[in-house]
Short mmCIF file of C-alpha atoms and ligand atoms in Angstrom, two decimals:
data_model
loop_
_atom_site.label_atom_id
_atom_site.label_comp_id
_atom_site.label_asym_id
_atom_site.label_seq_id
_atom_site.Cartn_x
_atom_site.Cartn_y
_atom_site.Cartn_z
CA UNK X 10 14.56 -24.53 -22.35
CA UNK X 11 12.56 -21.69 -20.86
CA UNK X 12 13.19 -20.92 -17.23
CA UNK X 13 10.49 -21.29 -14.62
CA UNK X 14 9.56 -17.82 -13.36
CA UNK X 15 9.48 -17.38 -9.58
CA UNK X 16 6.50 -15.10 -9.04
CA UNK X 17 7.36 -12.83 -6.12
CA UNK X 18 4.09 -10.94 -6.32
CA UNK X 19 1.99 -14.09 -5.89
CA UNK X 20 4.21 -15.45 -3.12
CA UNK X 21 4.11 -12.11 -1.30
CA UNK X 22 0.30 -12.12 -1.44
CA UNK X 23 0.13 -15.73 -0.22
CA UNK X 24 2.40 -14.92 2.74
CA UNK X 25 0.51 -11.73 3.64
CA UNK X 26 -2.76 -13.69 3.75
CA UNK X 27 -1.12 -16.25 6.02
CA UNK X 28 0.06 -13.49 8.39
CA UNK X 29 -3.50 -12.33 9.13
CA UNK X 30 -4.35 -15.08 11.61
CA UNK X 31 -1.07 -14.51 13.47
CA UNK X 32 -1.89 -10.81 13.75
CA UNK X 33 -5.41 -11.64 14.99
CA UNK X 34 -4.03 -14.01 17.65
CA UNK X 35 -1.60 -11.36 18.87
CA UNK X 36 -4.24 -8.62 18.86
CA UNK X 37 -6.57 -10.82 20.92
CA UNK X 38 -3.74 -11.11 23.47
CA UNK X 39 -3.34 -7.30 23.62
CA UNK X 40 -0.17 -7.39 21.48
CA UNK X 41 -1.33 -5.96 18.14
CA UNK X 42 1.92 -5.85 16.15
CA UNK X 43 3.01 -2.22 15.71
CA UNK X 44 5.55 -0.74 13.31
CA UNK X 45 6.80 2.85 13.24
CA UNK X 46 8.58 4.12 10.15
CA UNK X 47 10.70 7.27 10.50
CA UNK X 48 11.22 9.30 7.35
CA UNK X 49 13.64 12.23 7.22
CA UNK X 50 13.46 14.50 4.17
CA UNK X 51 11.38 14.54 1.02
CA UNK X 52 13.07 11.94 -1.18
CA UNK X 53 10.34 10.84 -3.62
CA UNK X 54 11.33 7.15 -3.77
CA UNK X 55 11.56 6.95 0.04
CA UNK X 56 8.09 8.45 0.37
CA UNK X 57 6.67 5.74 -1.91
CA UNK X 58 8.46 2.96 0.02
CA UNK X 59 7.29 4.30 3.39
CA UNK X 60 3.69 4.54 2.20
CA UNK X 61 3.79 0.93 0.98
CA UNK X 62 5.24 -0.22 4.30
CA UNK X 63 2.58 1.54 6.39
CA UNK X 64 -0.26 0.41 4.09
CA UNK X 65 1.10 -3.16 4.03
CA UNK X 66 0.81 -3.27 7.82
CA UNK X 67 -2.65 -1.74 7.97
CA UNK X 68 -4.00 -4.13 5.31
CA UNK X 69 -3.40 -7.15 7.56
CA UNK X 70 -4.64 -5.58 10.79
CA UNK X 71 -1.34 -4.37 12.21
CA UNK X 72 -0.80 -0.97 13.77
CA UNK X 73 1.51 1.31 11.80
CA UNK X 74 2.45 4.94 11.80
CA UNK X 75 4.80 7.20 9.93
CA UNK X 76 6.83 9.92 11.63
CA UNK X 77 8.22 12.51 9.24
CA UNK X 78 10.88 15.14 9.74
CA UNK X 79 12.11 17.95 7.58
CA UNK X 80 15.50 17.20 5.95
CA UNK X 81 17.12 19.89 8.12
CA UNK X 82 16.13 18.23 11.43
CA UNK X 83 19.03 17.63 13.81
CA UNK X 84 20.13 14.10 14.64
CA UNK X 85 19.47 14.52 18.38
CA UNK X 86 15.75 15.06 17.74
CA UNK X 87 15.54 11.80 15.80
CA UNK X 88 17.60 9.93 18.42
CA UNK X 89 15.28 11.22 21.14
CA UNK X 90 12.24 9.95 19.22
CA UNK X 91 13.90 6.55 18.73
CA UNK X 92 14.55 6.36 22.50
CA UNK X 93 10.85 7.10 23.15
CA UNK X 94 9.78 4.39 20.69
CA UNK X 95 12.24 1.92 22.20
CA UNK X 96 10.38 2.35 25.49
CA UNK X 97 6.86 2.21 23.99
CA UNK X 98 5.29 -1.23 24.67
CA UNK X 99 2.80 -0.80 21.79
CA UNK X 100 5.61 -0.62 19.23
CA UNK X 101 7.34 -3.85 18.20
CA UNK X 102 9.27 -2.62 15.19
CA UNK X 103 11.13 0.61 14.42
CA UNK X 104 12.48 1.39 10.99
CA UNK X 105 14.44 4.43 9.84
CA UNK X 106 14.09 4.85 6.09
CA UNK X 107 17.47 5.12 4.36
CA UNK X 108 19.23 7.06 3.01
CA UNK X 109 19.39 9.77 5.67
CA UNK X 110 20.50 13.33 4.87
CA UNK X 111 24.28 13.84 4.76
CA UNK X 112 24.55 15.51 8.19
CA UNK X 113 23.37 12.26 9.87
CA UNK X 114 25.63 9.52 11.18
CA UNK X 115 23.64 6.62 9.73
CA UNK X 116 25.39 3.98 11.82
CA UNK X 117 24.72 5.87 15.06
CA UNK X 118 21.02 6.19 14.21
CA UNK X 119 20.65 2.50 13.33
CA UNK X 120 22.48 1.44 16.48
CA UNK X 121 20.10 3.60 18.57
CA UNK X 122 17.17 1.33 17.68
CA UNK X 123 16.66 -1.33 20.36
CA UNK X 124 18.01 -4.60 18.93
CA UNK X 125 14.75 -6.39 19.74
CA UNK X 126 12.77 -3.82 17.68
CA UNK X 127 15.25 -3.64 14.78
CA UNK X 128 12.95 -5.17 12.15
CA UNK X 129 15.31 -4.16 9.32
CA UNK X 130 18.02 -6.33 10.90
CA UNK X 131 20.75 -3.70 10.50
CA UNK X 132 21.77 -3.38 14.18
CA UNK X 133 25.26 -4.79 14.84
CA UNK X 134 23.82 -7.22 17.39
CA UNK X 135 21.45 -8.66 14.80
CA UNK X 136 24.10 -8.74 12.08
CA UNK X 137 26.32 -10.67 14.53
CA UNK X 138 23.53 -13.13 15.35
CA UNK X 139 23.01 -13.76 11.63
CA UNK X 140 26.75 -14.25 11.10
CA UNK X 141 26.77 -16.80 13.91
CA UNK X 142 23.95 -18.72 12.23
CA UNK X 143 21.43 -17.86 14.91
CA UNK X 144 19.47 -14.97 13.38
CA UNK X 145 16.91 -12.89 15.24
CA UNK X 146 15.90 -10.38 12.52
CA UNK X 147 16.98 -11.19 8.96
CA UNK X 148 17.31 -8.15 6.64
CA UNK X 149 14.09 -8.07 4.63
CA UNK X 150 15.35 -8.35 1.03
CA UNK X 151 17.61 -11.40 1.52
CA UNK X 152 14.95 -12.90 3.82
CA UNK X 153 12.50 -12.58 0.91
CA UNK X 154 14.99 -14.24 -1.44
CA UNK X 155 15.31 -17.19 0.96
CA UNK X 156 11.51 -17.56 0.94
CA UNK X 157 11.62 -17.60 -2.87
CA UNK X 158 14.17 -20.44 -2.81
CA UNK X 159 11.87 -22.29 -0.43
CA UNK X 160 8.85 -21.73 -2.68
CA UNK X 161 10.81 -22.72 -5.81
CA UNK X 162 11.97 -25.94 -4.13
CA UNK X 163 15.61 -24.87 -4.48
CA UNK X 164 17.85 -27.03 -2.28
CA UNK X 165 20.83 -24.86 -1.36
CA UNK X 166 22.85 -27.53 0.38
CA UNK X 167 26.14 -28.15 -1.44
CA UNK X 168 25.29 -25.72 -4.24
CA UNK X 169 27.70 -23.18 -5.74
CA UNK X 170 26.21 -19.72 -5.12
CA UNK X 171 27.51 -16.40 -6.39
CA UNK X 172 26.29 -13.12 -4.91
CA UNK X 173 27.13 -10.05 -6.99
CA UNK X 174 27.32 -7.10 -4.59
CA UNK X 175 28.54 -6.77 -1.00
CA UNK X 176 26.29 -4.11 0.52
CA UNK X 177 25.21 -4.35 4.16
CA UNK X 178 21.57 -4.28 3.07
CA UNK X 179 21.61 -7.05 0.46
CA UNK X 180 24.90 -8.66 -0.61
CA UNK X 181 26.49 -9.44 2.76
CA UNK X 182 23.39 -10.74 4.59
CA UNK X 183 22.46 -12.72 1.46
CA UNK X 184 25.87 -14.38 1.48
CA UNK X 185 25.54 -15.21 5.19
CA UNK X 186 22.13 -16.79 4.68
CA UNK X 187 23.44 -18.91 1.81
CA UNK X 188 26.44 -19.99 3.91
CA UNK X 189 24.11 -20.90 6.79
CA UNK X 190 22.00 -22.94 4.34
CA UNK X 191 25.01 -25.03 3.28
CA UNK X 192 25.87 -23.42 -0.06
CA UNK X 193 29.45 -22.76 -1.18
CA UNK X 194 29.42 -18.99 -1.54
CA UNK X 195 31.44 -16.51 -3.59
CA UNK X 196 30.76 -12.80 -3.09
CA UNK X 197 31.76 -10.54 -6.00
CA UNK X 198 32.20 -6.78 -6.07
CA UNK X 199 33.26 -4.01 -8.44
CA UNK X 200 36.90 -5.12 -8.16
CA UNK X 201 36.30 -8.78 -8.97
CA UNK X 202 38.75 -9.60 -11.76
CA UNK X 203 36.75 -12.06 -13.86
CA UNK X 204 33.08 -11.94 -12.89
CA UNK X 205 31.98 -14.28 -15.66
CA UNK X 206 34.40 -16.95 -14.44
CA UNK X 207 32.51 -17.01 -11.14
CA UNK X 208 28.93 -16.61 -12.39
CA UNK X 209 29.21 -19.17 -15.19
CA UNK X 210 29.99 -22.01 -12.77
CA UNK X 211 27.31 -21.08 -10.23
CA UNK X 212 24.14 -23.06 -9.57
CA UNK X 213 22.66 -19.92 -8.01
CA UNK X 214 23.33 -16.30 -8.96
CA UNK X 215 21.98 -13.42 -6.88
CA UNK X 216 22.45 -10.04 -8.55
CA UNK X 217 22.44 -6.96 -6.27
CA UNK X 218 24.48 -4.49 -8.27
CA UNK X 219 22.29 -1.53 -9.24
CA UNK X 220 23.15 -1.70 -12.98
CA UNK X 221 20.40 -2.40 -15.53
CA UNK X 222 20.67 -5.67 -17.50
CA UNK X 223 24.14 -6.26 -16.07
CA UNK X 224 23.91 -10.07 -15.96
CA UNK X 225 23.56 -11.52 -19.45
CA UNK X 226 22.74 -15.03 -20.65
CA UNK X 227 26.36 -15.86 -21.54
CA UNK X 228 27.37 -15.24 -17.90
CA UNK X 229 25.22 -17.98 -16.40
CA UNK X 230 25.28 -21.77 -16.36
CA UNK X 231 22.40 -23.52 -18.13
CA UNK X 232 19.76 -24.41 -15.55
CA UNK X 233 21.04 -21.96 -12.91
CA UNK X 234 18.67 -20.20 -10.50
CA UNK X 235 18.94 -16.47 -11.18
CA UNK X 236 17.64 -14.01 -8.57
CA UNK X 237 17.42 -10.37 -9.60
CA UNK X 238 17.44 -7.96 -6.65
CA UNK X 239 18.14 -4.86 -8.75
CA UNK X 240 15.62 -2.07 -9.18
CA UNK X 241 16.73 0.41 -11.84
CA UNK X 242 14.72 3.17 -13.48
CA UNK X 243 15.33 3.34 -17.23
CA UNK X 244 15.25 6.67 -19.16
CA UNK X 245 11.76 5.77 -20.47
CA UNK X 246 10.54 5.49 -16.85
CA UNK X 247 10.23 1.68 -16.87
CA UNK X 248 11.67 -0.47 -14.09
CA UNK X 249 14.42 -2.89 -14.92
CA UNK X 250 16.49 -5.34 -12.88
CA UNK X 251 20.21 -6.07 -12.81
CA UNK X 252 19.58 -9.14 -14.98
CA UNK X 253 18.89 -9.07 -18.69
CA UNK X 254 15.70 -11.07 -18.25
CA UNK X 255 14.99 -11.80 -21.92
CA UNK X 256 18.56 -12.92 -22.51
CA UNK X 257 18.70 -15.18 -19.44
CA UNK X 258 15.21 -16.64 -19.77
CA UNK X 259 16.30 -19.41 -22.14
CA UNK X 260 19.44 -20.28 -20.18
CA UNK X 261 18.35 -20.22 -16.53
CA UNK X 262 16.38 -22.99 -14.84
CA UNK X 263 14.49 -20.55 -12.61
CA UNK X 264 14.47 -16.76 -12.69
CA UNK X 265 12.81 -13.83 -10.92
CA UNK X 266 11.27 -10.98 -12.94
CA UNK X 267 11.49 -7.22 -12.30
CA UNK X 268 8.98 -5.90 -11.44
CA UNK X 269 7.08 -8.67 -9.64
CA UNK X 270 10.04 -10.58 -8.25
CA UNK X 271 12.10 -9.75 -5.18
CA UNK X 272 10.56 -6.26 -4.76
CA UNK X 273 7.15 -7.33 -3.37
CA UNK X 274 8.88 -9.80 -1.03
CA UNK X 275 10.90 -7.12 0.77
CA UNK X 276 7.97 -5.33 2.41
CA UNK X 277 6.31 -8.69 3.08
CA UNK X 278 9.31 -9.79 5.11
CA UNK X 279 9.25 -6.50 7.01
CA UNK X 280 5.72 -7.41 8.08
CA UNK X 281 7.00 -10.90 8.99
CA UNK X 282 9.79 -9.45 11.13
CA UNK X 283 7.38 -7.14 12.98
CA UNK X 284 4.97 -10.00 13.66
CA UNK X 285 7.89 -12.15 14.84
CA UNK X 286 8.96 -9.34 17.22
CA UNK X 287 5.43 -9.17 18.67
CA UNK X 288 5.28 -12.97 18.97
CA UNK X 289 8.57 -13.00 20.87
CA UNK X 290 7.23 -10.34 23.23
CA UNK X 291 4.03 -12.32 23.72
CA UNK X 292 6.08 -15.43 24.46
CA UNK X 293 4.67 -17.27 21.42
CA UNK X 294 8.05 -17.78 19.70
P1 NAP W 313 24.93 -0.83 -3.42
O1 NAP W 313 25.07 -0.55 -1.98
O2 NAP W 313 25.19 0.25 -4.41
O3 NAP W 313 25.89 -2.06 -3.76
C1 NAP W 313 26.12 -2.47 -5.08
C2 NAP W 313 27.16 -3.54 -5.07
O4 NAP W 313 27.41 -3.92 -6.43
C3 NAP W 313 28.51 -3.08 -4.47
O5 NAP W 313 28.98 -4.05 -3.56
C4 NAP W 313 29.41 -2.98 -5.70
O6 NAP W 313 30.77 -3.29 -5.46
C5 NAP W 313 28.81 -4.02 -6.62
N1 NAP W 313 29.18 -3.76 -8.00
C6 NAP W 313 29.09 -2.59 -8.69
N2 NAP W 313 29.59 -2.75 -9.93
C7 NAP W 313 29.99 -4.03 -10.02
C8 NAP W 313 30.59 -4.79 -11.05
N3 NAP W 313 30.90 -4.24 -12.23
N4 NAP W 313 30.89 -6.09 -10.81
C9 NAP W 313 30.60 -6.65 -9.62
N5 NAP W 313 30.02 -5.98 -8.60
C10 NAP W 313 29.72 -4.68 -8.80
O7 NAP W 313 23.48 -1.38 -3.75
P2 NAP W 313 22.43 -2.25 -2.89
O8 NAP W 313 21.82 -1.40 -1.84
O9 NAP W 313 23.04 -3.54 -2.49
O10 NAP W 313 21.33 -2.50 -4.01
C11 NAP W 313 21.63 -3.22 -5.19
C12 NAP W 313 20.44 -3.15 -6.12
O11 NAP W 313 19.33 -3.77 -5.48
C13 NAP W 313 19.97 -1.74 -6.47
O12 NAP W 313 19.43 -1.76 -7.79
C14 NAP W 313 18.85 -1.49 -5.48
O13 NAP W 313 17.90 -0.56 -5.95
C15 NAP W 313 18.25 -2.86 -5.40
N6 NAP W 313 17.54 -3.14 -4.16
C16 NAP W 313 16.35 -3.75 -4.28
C17 NAP W 313 15.65 -4.10 -3.18
C18 NAP W 313 14.35 -4.81 -3.34
O14 NAP W 313 13.50 -4.74 -2.48
N7 NAP W 313 14.17 -5.53 -4.43
C19 NAP W 313 16.12 -3.80 -1.90
C20 NAP W 313 17.38 -3.20 -1.79
C21 NAP W 313 18.09 -2.88 -2.94
P3 NAP W 313 31.72 -2.38 -4.49
O15 NAP W 313 31.31 -2.73 -3.10
O16 NAP W 313 33.07 -2.82 -4.83
O17 NAP W 313 31.41 -0.96 -4.84
#
């Protein structure tokens, strides 16, 4: 059996096309969705991500701008800018690209973003709303994974789901979304005693570990849905996920590739969150 491949690139494109008419409607009402991305420092990967985010917005008619600071900038300057953006009616979404330089208190910066403009969904208020099963902004990567389940016709109700990883960005919100969808959820971490015991009985495995080819075919149940969130750079420069794709392909029922899987969905869901913020402001949602 060869697994069905869930094509994140195609789904991302389909969704972005569908966003255009929503953006046009909002713009006609004087609420062109606007996203500001704040970048501190010169981290090469962050620069690439920020560029993709800004360009993704512009390509579907949204307003987007990047604000950059030198790595040595003091936290107060960034907090002051966030306060200005919080008060700016033309801006519906504010995102601070992580990681921040070491002298920043990341939590304090994220909490400074107005909860109704927190399109990354990292503000405590939004995390709480998600935990209560009444989400306002869903963190973009797990939001994208949920869209992939929807597209793949994966019914989560009553399913055994294992999430490998417990980060605030991926693992924890992913687990909450799966719980809210009716799955029975196990969240594993680096101290989990027998990972294979958990993964091999799961109908759904989501890997968010940050270790190349970490999940192998012998760890998964035949027919399982395997979602690979990992993005790892191999010594030869190629991108690789947390799942050994070739090894799992003949065991899984459905699987996401890397590249072309979860990655393209993340920025797409950032656009979705910004549009949703503008729609809420316009009274459409
Ligand atoms: P992270 O903060 O480093 O978290 C990794 C998690 O994996 C931690 O909870 C860690 O456990 C767990 N872990 C490490 N070794 C393990 C092991 N041997 N067994 C079980 N669990 C283990 O990483 P992240 O931010 O969640 O990102 C995870 C991966 O997804 C990375 O490759 C990242 O680049 C990628 N990513 C991709 C996207 C996308 O758009 N596709 C977005 C975000 C992240 P402990 O908590 O015990 O340390």
